[in-house]
Amino acid sequence: MSTPMATGTQAQPNAMAATAGAAAGLTVWLALRVLRFDHVTTVVRWLARNARRDATSAEILRTLRAIDAGSRFVPVRVACLERSLAAVMLLAARRRGARWHMGLRTPPITSHAWVTDSGGEPIGEQASVMAYRTMLMISPRQHTLGETRD
């Protein structure tokens, strides 16, 4: 998968954000080991559906930084799959939506998971993520006519 991504040189997350990032990363890591993958994605779809608005690029980046900072203190590897799912989970806790992608590239065949903003821009990723073809995407529910959202 991947190693923690460099997400810039801006200020490090505070202790509370890093703790939340560590907890989210560890929770996702554990869920991926005890539940079937389709059950995990069902939970992510449910969380994404409850978003009141799209997360901004800055909110997504802050969330990813908190997960990166917190993952240094957990005894497991929080790779791209765990990191991206944890970001969607933390954003959903604040009723913010982000798009989660899982994709492949060849040769050699490799997989990667990442988060994009509402415009489809990968956040907290290297430019090489564009070489991956999305195989699975979970997106916040779309507005429908007549629907009111806060």
PDB file of C-alpha atoms in Angstrom:
ATOM      1  CA  MET A   1       0.000   0.000   0.000  1.00  0.00           C
ATOM      2  CA  SER A   2       1.734   3.202   1.056  1.00  0.00           C
ATOM      3  CA  THR A   3       3.652   4.943   3.765  1.00  0.00           C
ATOM      4  CA  PRO A   4       2.463   8.048   5.588  1.00  0.00           C
ATOM      5  CA  MET A   5       2.319  10.918   3.139  1.00  0.00           C
ATOM      6  CA  ALA A   6       4.068  14.222   3.573  1.00  0.00           C
ATOM      7  CA  THR A   7       1.222  16.680   3.961  1.00  0.00           C
ATOM      8  CA  GLY A   8       3.168  19.916   3.992  1.00  0.00           C
ATOM      9  CA  THR A   9       5.134  21.950   6.454  1.00  0.00           C
ATOM     10  CA  GLN A  10       2.301  23.763   8.192  1.00  0.00           C
ATOM     11  CA  ALA A  11       1.642  23.605  11.927  1.00  0.00           C
ATOM     12  CA  GLN A  12       1.324  20.187  13.511  1.00  0.00           C
ATOM     13  CA  PRO A  13      -2.071  19.136  14.859  1.00  0.00           C
ATOM     14  CA  ASN A  14      -2.725  19.711  18.550  1.00  0.00           C
ATOM     15  CA  ALA A  15      -2.741  16.792  21.004  1.00  0.00           C
ATOM     16  CA  MET A  16      -6.532  16.409  20.878  1.00  0.00           C
ATOM     17  CA  ALA A  17      -6.559  16.143  17.062  1.00  0.00           C
ATOM     18  CA  ALA A  18      -3.622  13.708  17.079  1.00  0.00           C
ATOM     19  CA  THR A  19      -5.386  11.566  19.698  1.00  0.00           C
ATOM     20  CA  ALA A  20      -8.543  11.504  17.587  1.00  0.00           C
ATOM     21  CA  GLY A  21      -6.410  10.602  14.562  1.00  0.00           C
ATOM     22  CA  ALA A  22      -4.731   7.765  16.460  1.00  0.00           C
ATOM     23  CA  ALA A  23      -8.082   6.434  17.685  1.00  0.00           C
ATOM     24  CA  ALA A  24      -9.616   6.587  14.215  1.00  0.00           C
ATOM     25  CA  GLY A  25      -6.621   4.908  12.597  1.00  0.00           C
ATOM     26  CA  LEU A  26      -6.576   2.147  15.190  1.00  0.00           C
ATOM     27  CA  THR A  27     -10.364   1.658  14.945  1.00  0.00           C
ATOM     28  CA  VAL A  28     -10.223   1.298  11.166  1.00  0.00           C
ATOM     29  CA  TRP A  29      -7.194  -1.017  11.375  1.00  0.00           C
ATOM     30  CA  LEU A  30      -9.082  -3.266  13.796  1.00  0.00           C
ATOM     31  CA  ALA A  31     -12.323  -3.159  11.762  1.00  0.00           C
ATOM     32  CA  LEU A  32     -10.458  -4.218   8.625  1.00  0.00           C
ATOM     33  CA  ARG A  33      -9.115  -7.239  10.461  1.00  0.00           C
ATOM     34  CA  VAL A  34     -12.328  -8.419  12.132  1.00  0.00           C
ATOM     35  CA  LEU A  35     -15.001  -7.514   9.604  1.00  0.00           C
ATOM     36  CA  ARG A  36     -15.446  -8.427   5.979  1.00  0.00           C
ATOM     37  CA  PHE A  37     -14.414  -5.630   3.652  1.00  0.00           C
ATOM     38  CA  ASP A  38     -17.942  -5.225   2.284  1.00  0.00           C
ATOM     39  CA  HIS A  39     -19.184  -4.652   5.841  1.00  0.00           C
ATOM     40  CA  VAL A  40     -16.559  -1.949   6.371  1.00  0.00           C
ATOM     41  CA  THR A  41     -17.554  -0.219   3.123  1.00  0.00           C
ATOM     42  CA  THR A  42     -21.229  -0.451   4.112  1.00  0.00           C
ATOM     43  CA  VAL A  43     -20.430   1.483   7.307  1.00  0.00           C
ATOM     44  CA  VAL A  44     -18.417   4.046   5.310  1.00  0.00           C
ATOM     45  CA  ARG A  45     -21.319   4.468   2.868  1.00  0.00           C
ATOM     46  CA  TRP A  46     -23.696   5.024   5.790  1.00  0.00           C
ATOM     47  CA  LEU A  47     -21.363   7.603   7.321  1.00  0.00           C
ATOM     48  CA  ALA A  48     -20.892   9.387   3.999  1.00  0.00           C
ATOM     49  CA  ARG A  49     -24.646   9.515   3.420  1.00  0.00           C
ATOM     50  CA  ASN A  50     -25.113  11.522   6.636  1.00  0.00           C
ATOM     51  CA  ALA A  51     -22.806  14.386   5.656  1.00  0.00           C
ATOM     52  CA  ARG A  52     -24.478  17.781   5.790  1.00  0.00           C
ATOM     53  CA  ARG A  53     -21.933  19.423   3.502  1.00  0.00           C
ATOM     54  CA  ASP A  54     -18.752  18.634   1.612  1.00  0.00           C
ATOM     55  CA  ALA A  55     -15.519  19.001   3.532  1.00  0.00           C
ATOM     56  CA  THR A  56     -13.194  21.654   2.220  1.00  0.00           C
ATOM     57  CA  SER A  57      -9.711  20.748   1.037  1.00  0.00           C
ATOM     58  CA  ALA A  58      -8.319  22.424   4.165  1.00  0.00           C
ATOM     59  CA  GLU A  59     -10.567  20.347   6.461  1.00  0.00           C
ATOM     60  CA  ILE A  60      -9.540  17.138   4.712  1.00  0.00           C
ATOM     61  CA  LEU A  61      -5.852  18.053   4.915  1.00  0.00           C
ATOM     62  CA  ARG A  62      -6.103  18.916   8.633  1.00  0.00           C
ATOM     63  CA  THR A  63      -7.812  15.569   9.244  1.00  0.00           C
ATOM     64  CA  LEU A  64      -5.131  13.657   7.331  1.00  0.00           C
ATOM     65  CA  ARG A  65      -2.398  15.489   9.266  1.00  0.00           C
ATOM     66  CA  ALA A  66      -4.076  14.535  12.556  1.00  0.00           C
ATOM     67  CA  ILE A  67      -4.188  10.879  11.489  1.00  0.00           C
ATOM     68  CA  ASP A  68      -0.534  10.981  10.405  1.00  0.00           C
ATOM     69  CA  ALA A  69       0.476  12.583  13.715  1.00  0.00           C
ATOM     70  CA  GLY A  70      -1.567  10.144  15.796  1.00  0.00           C
ATOM     71  CA  SER A  71      -0.486   7.058  13.864  1.00  0.00           C
ATOM     72  CA  ARG A  72       3.058   7.508  15.175  1.00  0.00           C
ATOM     73  CA  PHE A  73       1.776   6.456  18.593  1.00  0.00           C
ATOM     74  CA  VAL A  74      -0.167   3.319  17.688  1.00  0.00           C
ATOM     75  CA  PRO A  75       1.476  -0.125  17.595  1.00  0.00           C
ATOM     76  CA  VAL A  76       0.163  -0.936  14.099  1.00  0.00           C
ATOM     77  CA  ARG A  77       0.862   0.317  10.601  1.00  0.00           C
ATOM     78  CA  VAL A  78      -1.693   2.866   9.443  1.00  0.00           C
ATOM     79  CA  ALA A  79      -1.221   2.656   5.675  1.00  0.00           C
ATOM     80  CA  CYS A  80      -3.195   4.365   2.930  1.00  0.00           C
ATOM     81  CA  LEU A  81      -6.324   2.216   3.331  1.00  0.00           C
ATOM     82  CA  GLU A  82      -6.584   2.802   7.063  1.00  0.00           C
ATOM     83  CA  ARG A  83      -5.573   6.452   6.726  1.00  0.00           C
ATOM     84  CA  SER A  84      -8.142   7.291   4.066  1.00  0.00           C
ATOM     85  CA  LEU A  85     -10.994   5.425   5.770  1.00  0.00           C
ATOM     86  CA  ALA A  86     -10.114   7.031   9.106  1.00  0.00           C
ATOM     87  CA  ALA A  87     -10.255  10.456   7.426  1.00  0.00           C
ATOM     88  CA  VAL A  88     -13.729   9.756   6.045  1.00  0.00           C
ATOM     89  CA  MET A  89     -14.798   8.550   9.498  1.00  0.00           C
ATOM     90  CA  LEU A  90     -13.458  11.625  11.339  1.00  0.00           C
ATOM     91  CA  LEU A  91     -14.939  13.997   8.777  1.00  0.00           C
ATOM     92  CA  ALA A  92     -18.290  12.195   9.011  1.00  0.00           C
ATOM     93  CA  ALA A  93     -18.239  12.657  12.788  1.00  0.00           C
ATOM     94  CA  ARG A  94     -18.360  16.384  12.028  1.00  0.00           C
ATOM     95  CA  ARG A  95     -21.015  15.809   9.320  1.00  0.00           C
ATOM     96  CA  ARG A  96     -18.537  16.642   6.556  1.00  0.00           C
ATOM     97  CA  GLY A  97     -18.322  14.565   3.407  1.00  0.00           C
ATOM     98  CA  ALA A  98     -15.297  13.528   1.375  1.00  0.00           C
ATOM     99  CA  ARG A  99     -14.890  11.076  -1.467  1.00  0.00           C
ATOM    100  CA  TRP A 100     -13.019   7.866  -0.708  1.00  0.00           C
ATOM    101  CA  HIS A 101     -11.240   6.077  -3.549  1.00  0.00           C
ATOM    102  CA  MET A 102      -9.534   2.733  -3.876  1.00  0.00           C
ATOM    103  CA  GLY A 103      -7.648   2.124  -7.079  1.00  0.00           C
ATOM    104  CA  LEU A 104      -5.085   0.101  -8.982  1.00  0.00           C
ATOM    105  CA  ARG A 105      -2.215   0.804 -11.311  1.00  0.00           C
ATOM    106  CA  THR A 106      -0.012  -1.397 -13.457  1.00  0.00           C
ATOM    107  CA  PRO A 107       2.763  -2.465 -14.013  1.00  0.00           C
ATOM    108  CA  PRO A 108       3.516  -3.774 -11.496  1.00  0.00           C
ATOM    109  CA  ILE A 109       0.040  -4.074 -10.079  1.00  0.00           C
ATOM    110  CA  THR A 110      -0.277  -1.969  -6.939  1.00  0.00           C
ATOM    111  CA  SER A 111      -3.247  -0.648  -5.007  1.00  0.00           C
ATOM    112  CA  HIS A 112      -3.780   2.612  -3.200  1.00  0.00           C
ATOM    113  CA  ALA A 113      -6.568   4.378  -1.287  1.00  0.00           C
ATOM    114  CA  TRP A 114      -7.016   8.119  -1.016  1.00  0.00           C
ATOM    115  CA  VAL A 115      -9.479  10.930  -0.295  1.00  0.00           C
ATOM    116  CA  THR A 116     -10.579  13.655  -2.680  1.00  0.00           C
ATOM    117  CA  ASP A 117     -12.498  16.864  -2.237  1.00  0.00           C
ATOM    118  CA  SER A 118     -15.789  17.629  -3.998  1.00  0.00           C
ATOM    119  CA  GLY A 119     -13.890  18.666  -7.122  1.00  0.00           C
ATOM    120  CA  GLY A 120     -12.137  15.303  -7.352  1.00  0.00           C
ATOM    121  CA  GLU A 121      -8.753  16.685  -6.306  1.00  0.00           C
ATOM    122  CA  PRO A 122      -6.656  14.197  -4.259  1.00  0.00           C
ATOM    123  CA  ILE A 123      -5.802  15.751  -0.880  1.00  0.00           C
ATOM    124  CA  GLY A 124      -2.553  15.052   0.983  1.00  0.00           C
ATOM    125  CA  GLU A 125      -1.221  12.891  -1.840  1.00  0.00           C
ATOM    126  CA  GLN A 126       1.691  12.942  -4.215  1.00  0.00           C
ATOM    127  CA  ALA A 127       1.020  13.694  -7.885  1.00  0.00           C
ATOM    128  CA  SER A 128       1.647  10.024  -8.715  1.00  0.00           C
ATOM    129  CA  VAL A 129      -1.816   9.162  -7.336  1.00  0.00           C
ATOM    130  CA  MET A 130      -3.183  10.227 -10.720  1.00  0.00           C
ATOM    131  CA  ALA A 131      -1.678   7.027 -12.193  1.00  0.00           C
ATOM    132  CA  TYR A 132      -4.204   4.940 -10.229  1.00  0.00           C
ATOM    133  CA  ARG A 133      -7.513   3.954 -11.771  1.00  0.00           C
ATOM    134  CA  THR A 134     -10.377   4.177  -9.287  1.00  0.00           C
ATOM    135  CA  MET A 135     -11.984   0.767  -8.815  1.00  0.00           C
ATOM    136  CA  LEU A 136     -14.238   1.688  -5.894  1.00  0.00           C
ATOM    137  CA  MET A 137     -15.453   5.113  -4.790  1.00  0.00           C
ATOM    138  CA  ILE A 138     -17.707   6.108  -1.931  1.00  0.00           C
ATOM    139  CA  SER A 139     -19.118   9.595  -2.153  1.00  0.00           C
ATOM    140  CA  PRO A 140     -21.420  11.648   0.095  1.00  0.00           C
ATOM    141  CA  ARG A 141     -24.997  11.517  -1.079  1.00  0.00           C
ATOM    142  CA  GLN A 142     -25.857  13.991  -3.736  1.00  0.00           C
ATOM    143  CA  HIS A 143     -28.470  16.703  -3.354  1.00  0.00           C
ATOM    144  CA  THR A 144     -31.818  15.865  -4.848  1.00  0.00           C
ATOM    145  CA  LEU A 145     -34.444  18.338  -5.983  1.00  0.00           C
ATOM    146  CA  GLY A 146     -36.437  19.700  -3.107  1.00  0.00           C
ATOM    147  CA  GLU A 147     -34.056  18.386  -0.469  1.00  0.00           C
ATOM    148  CA  THR A 148     -32.945  20.789   2.253  1.00  0.00           C
ATOM    149  CA  ARG A 149     -29.578  20.295   3.915  1.00  0.00           C
ATOM    150  CA  ASP A 150     -27.943  22.402   6.623  1.00  0.00           C
TER     151      ASP A 150
END
